[in-house]
Amino acid sequence: MHKKLIRILFLIIALAGYLFSGTTGKIAGRVVDKNTGEPLSGCNIIIKGTQMGGATDIDGYYVILNIPPGVYTLQAIYVGYVTQEIQNVTVKVDLTTKINFKLSEASFEGEEIIVIAERPLIQQDATATASVVGAKEIEMAPIESFEQIAQTKAGVNVGPEGSLHFRGGRSSEVAYIIDGITVTDAIHGGTSAIDISTNAIQELSLITGSFSAEYGQAMSGIVNIVTKEGGNNFSGNLSFQTGDIVTSSSNSKYFLSEINNIDPFNTSEIEASLSGPILRNRLSFNVSARYFDDKGYLYGQRIHTPTDIADSIQTGDGAFVSLNSNKKYNIQNKLKWKVTNSINFYLTTIYENRKYQEYNHTRSKVPDGIPWQYKTALQFIGKITHQFSKFAYYSVALGYLDKDYKRYLDKDIYSLKYVWNGYSAGQYFYPGGTDNFRQFSNQKQYTIKFDLTSQLFKNHEIKTGVELKRLSLFNHSYYLSVDRRAEPFVDSNNNGVWDVGEPFTDIDRNGNWNDARDDNGDGIPGNTIILEGYTNDKWNRKPTEFAFYIQDKMEFKDMVVNLGIRFDYFDPNGRVLRDPTDPDITNPIKNENIWKDYGTDGIPNTNDPDGTENNGIKDPGEPEVTLAERQTYWYKKADPTYQISPRIAFAFPISSNGKLFFSYGHFFQLPPYTYLYQDYENKVKPGLIQTSMGNPGLKPQKTISYEIGVEQQITRDMVAFFKIYQRDMRNIIGQDIVILPNTDAYGIFVNRDYGRVRGINFSLEKRFTSFFSAAIDYTYQIAEGNESNPTQRVRNYRLKIENLKKIVPLDWDQPHTLRLNGSIGQPNNWMISMIGRIESGYPYTPQGANEIVRIAEENSARKIPIINFDLYAKKSFAINMGNNSFIFSVYGKIYNLFDRLNEKYVWDATGRATYGLGLYGGEFDPDWQRRPHWFYKPRQIFLGIEYSF
């Protein structure tokens, strides 16, 4: 039955395509005679400057579908009546903008009236929590990335590791979508596989409540980005900003002194955009680019060079070296071709290139041994939309994503940059050597989508679609084993060998010249090899994802209901072990997998007279079990899985300016693929759990979400929100411990963790009127679970810490969060805006001074609160030259305005990042105790200029 159902669904895919995540909204309303109230049938409703529009039915109702997000001007044209124009009409993704017209009879031909629309403070058809941020809001906020936009919204926390957490979930529970195509990092999860600059974003939607059936592969939230498109008028923008860390002496002591040397060009950024027509009314473009160069602020000092072998040998020049520099550039382009009045074709191209380094404290005195990381990503999205009737349209989209990641010190494994790394950091710093771990990963994603939207019976918006996604995932991570090379010498007699008396560099300071050594045992002294076995993780898998959904948005006068159901199918294209207690097919442990216990005659079932058959001992003459024979029974195919997710939400008015809404849904998500395919060859490192093994048999994770909320407009420009929510998380990824017959052990990823999130949110917002806007948002939230990290059980087992049988605060839990936003000024003249965050500190587990013995329950203590305010100020000058107008602006940004030293991580013995206790209560080396990467950035100041037209 299941196989038959799957065949039918794949047939649908072959004929149709894939679901299309929301990228458009709609306008609907009614047109009546102002004096009589009678409906006006056949009135034309036109979106000015476009070829989109509609006409009223016999009852005066109209609807315009498939409108990209933005601000429009709407016209109602009816013979014998005054033409009415309504400006400043805002359209948002997945939502309905209600615009009603009351037309008066015209006293003369061509009479027209203009009305400025005021955006409703309460979106009556929104049935769950979502924050929508438009291009204008992004432009005026002190932010540098779309992730920073998300941090300003209710329900979104930033964990100490820097990842976004939506309503208490793990960072991997968020889906990222650009122009309707999912771009989530499939291998590791938790981030977008490709970055996009903020000047390319038309609208960003953050869905933190229950989302409708068209959205899948997420449990906590959705980040939905729609990029800008061109129009019939040319416009452009060019900006440059630069700045550096400017912090107080009381803060700088926790960093190396180099942070006090202010470089005005330490962090610089150039952004440019251009849009306009190629063929007027037919073909348009929008292209944007960003170059970002951050030289970093976390420094190491070159006390050692990689060839040093002891702390007493210091051949470095003492220079300060940045260890967290970040250089990247992005390019985005969107073409729109209006093939006919009802058919549009879009082509979006996004490219990202990044080179960066991550701070490594233990290697901070030998900075030349820290590797670089490289990321490139390319995204193509082709989409065609066809509105084949006034009340229906379909969209077909094709997506291609290629993300490539590399980590190495040098591309060439035989490079002299790599040196022997047999040193131990001991308690403190490495005295030499290089980080010889290398990693290469690639995600290729092919997506085809089909979505059909139809407005039926005036009150029903039906959406249905299918999805097919094919992934090609590659990972290869390994260590280099580098021999110690011969010490350099001056070959005075040119004979190619060192002779007594010839000068040489005494690297190990023993007074003797040392020849190359064969440390890796390959028989070639001074050579470099790639280590095989359990440290060499290489896999290439091609899983398939499929989904089908149908939903009905029912919009009645006194109620809006969203009802939908979603089907997800997943084939991991992998294998699982039949016997997890004997995992390595090339090095079996159990006797029955090593030899055949047939007895000395080597023939089964002969009851050897000497009693050697089935005696459990390998006797002479008994044959080996060959690798080919083991391959016939060692593995079994991982079964495909499917899930059905119901979704329901409704909203109805409770007053003339208020509404109540409720949402409920089941949400499923596949784990990041690294948890399925890691250590795919099942190699186990000897010892006490040194291996974490993937499991292609993992099932989707599940969340059941509930939310109820009230929204009430208080004044013409002020609105209040109150929401209560709960999320129950099950089948979250954790680990089981597998003990092998030879007493080795390993961890394997399984669906075993669970958690619960409960929260209350209150918000008060004032829209921009009388020269200012403001918002205050308070959330009380408890995020609990049995484990914060999928690998936590292995760590606990290794340290002999008992696994929890109850839920505790998760690592990113912040019970109290207060967000403050405000702007003051005159648009297009001057503006000052500020974003503030006052939040509970993250939890931590107090431990004894030896950092092994716990003295309290897990995550039972709190770090100090996080307080941060960011400021943005801008002054614009309009320049008119004939019929052309230009705007020149100067601006400043201050991040962490009050220079508070917020702490991400702390010493578990003290609860502070500023000081700790050494082993058994002793004193630390001051350099070792100084942990600059445990703090958020100190105050950072930028100055910039901008030109636009």
PDB file of N, CA and C in Angstrom, residues 138 142-151 195-198 201 204 269 271 290 328 895:
ATOM      1  N   ILE A 138      14.757  47.951   6.472  1.00  0.00           N
ATOM      2  CA  ILE A 138      16.123  47.420   6.475  1.00  0.00           C
ATOM      3  C   ILE A 138      17.128  48.545   6.265  1.00  0.00           C
ATOM      4  N   PRO A 142      20.266  49.736  12.085  1.00  0.00           N
ATOM      5  CA  PRO A 142      21.698  49.449  12.275  1.00  0.00           C
ATOM      6  C   PRO A 142      21.970  47.954  12.184  1.00  0.00           C
ATOM      7  N   ILE A 143      21.996  47.454  10.971  1.00  0.00           N
ATOM      8  CA  ILE A 143      22.241  46.026  10.741  1.00  0.00           C
ATOM      9  C   ILE A 143      23.191  45.873   9.545  1.00  0.00           C
ATOM     10  N   GLU A 144      23.852  44.715   9.474  1.00  0.00           N
ATOM     11  CA  GLU A 144      24.771  44.425   8.386  1.00  0.00           C
ATOM     12  C   GLU A 144      24.389  43.162   7.613  1.00  0.00           C
ATOM     13  N   SER A 145      23.462  42.355   8.136  1.00  0.00           N
ATOM     14  CA  SER A 145      23.106  41.101   7.485  1.00  0.00           C
ATOM     15  C   SER A 145      21.667  40.747   7.807  1.00  0.00           C
ATOM     16  N   PHE A 146      21.095  39.813   7.039  1.00  0.00           N
ATOM     17  CA  PHE A 146      19.717  39.430   7.322  1.00  0.00           C
ATOM     18  C   PHE A 146      19.616  38.666   8.637  1.00  0.00           C
ATOM     19  N   GLU A 147      20.711  38.037   9.075  1.00  0.00           N
ATOM     20  CA  GLU A 147      20.692  37.390  10.388  1.00  0.00           C
ATOM     21  C   GLU A 147      20.527  38.421  11.502  1.00  0.00           C
ATOM     22  N   GLN A 148      21.140  39.592  11.343  1.00  0.00           N
ATOM     23  CA  GLN A 148      20.990  40.642  12.343  1.00  0.00           C
ATOM     24  C   GLN A 148      19.569  41.190  12.364  1.00  0.00           C
ATOM     25  N   ILE A 149      18.895  41.196  11.217  1.00  0.00           N
ATOM     26  CA  ILE A 149      17.487  41.601  11.186  1.00  0.00           C
ATOM     27  C   ILE A 149      16.673  40.655  12.055  1.00  0.00           C
ATOM     28  N   ALA A 150      16.924  39.363  11.907  1.00  0.00           N
ATOM     29  CA  ALA A 150      16.166  38.363  12.668  1.00  0.00           C
ATOM     30  C   ALA A 150      16.366  38.539  14.167  1.00  0.00           C
ATOM     31  N   GLN A 151      17.565  38.932  14.581  1.00  0.00           N
ATOM     32  CA  GLN A 151      17.867  39.066  16.016  1.00  0.00           C
ATOM     33  C   GLN A 151      17.024  40.138  16.695  1.00  0.00           C
ATOM     34  N   ASP A 195      24.821  33.389   1.250  1.00  0.00           N
ATOM     35  CA  ASP A 195      24.543  34.685   1.873  1.00  0.00           C
ATOM     36  C   ASP A 195      24.004  35.643   0.815  1.00  0.00           C
ATOM     37  N   ILE A 196      23.201  36.592   1.254  1.00  0.00           N
ATOM     38  CA  ILE A 196      22.658  37.598   0.354  1.00  0.00           C
ATOM     39  C   ILE A 196      22.758  38.939   1.047  1.00  0.00           C
ATOM     40  N   SER A 197      23.184  39.961   0.335  1.00  0.00           N
ATOM     41  CA  SER A 197      23.362  41.268   0.948  1.00  0.00           C
ATOM     42  C   SER A 197      22.005  41.931   1.170  1.00  0.00           C
ATOM     43  N   THR A 198      21.942  42.767   2.185  1.00  0.00           N
ATOM     44  CA  THR A 198      20.667  43.368   2.566  1.00  0.00           C
ATOM     45  C   THR A 198      20.128  44.324   1.506  1.00  0.00           C
ATOM     46  N   ILE A 201      17.374  42.784  -0.751  1.00  0.00           N
ATOM     47  CA  ILE A 201      16.163  42.228  -0.153  1.00  0.00           C
ATOM     48  C   ILE A 201      14.999  43.205  -0.298  1.00  0.00           C
ATOM     49  N   LEU A 204      11.620  40.589   3.952  1.00  0.00           N
ATOM     50  CA  LEU A 204      12.069  39.451   4.743  1.00  0.00           C
ATOM     51  C   LEU A 204      10.971  39.103   5.743  1.00  0.00           C
ATOM     52  N   GLU A 269      33.301  48.273   3.951  1.00  0.00           N
ATOM     53  CA  GLU A 269      32.255  47.642   3.142  1.00  0.00           C
ATOM     54  C   GLU A 269      31.855  48.581   2.009  1.00  0.00           C
ATOM     55  N   GLU A 271      28.850  48.751  -1.006  1.00  0.00           N
ATOM     56  CA  GLU A 271      27.631  48.181  -1.548  1.00  0.00           C
ATOM     57  C   GLU A 271      27.185  49.001  -2.752  1.00  0.00           C
ATOM     58  N   ARG A 290      28.086  43.453  -3.029  1.00  0.00           N
ATOM     59  CA  ARG A 290      28.634  43.861  -1.736  1.00  0.00           C
ATOM     60  C   ARG A 290      30.030  43.287  -1.569  1.00  0.00           C
ATOM     61  N   LYS A 328      34.739  38.806   2.137  1.00  0.00           N
ATOM     62  CA  LYS A 328      33.769  38.157   1.255  1.00  0.00           C
ATOM     63  C   LYS A 328      33.143  39.168   0.315  1.00  0.00           C
ATOM     64  N   TYR A 895      27.795  50.124  16.973  1.00  0.00           N
ATOM     65  CA  TYR A 895      27.338  48.859  17.528  1.00  0.00           C
ATOM     66  C   TYR A 895      27.895  48.710  18.944  1.00  0.00           C
TER      67      TYR A 895
END
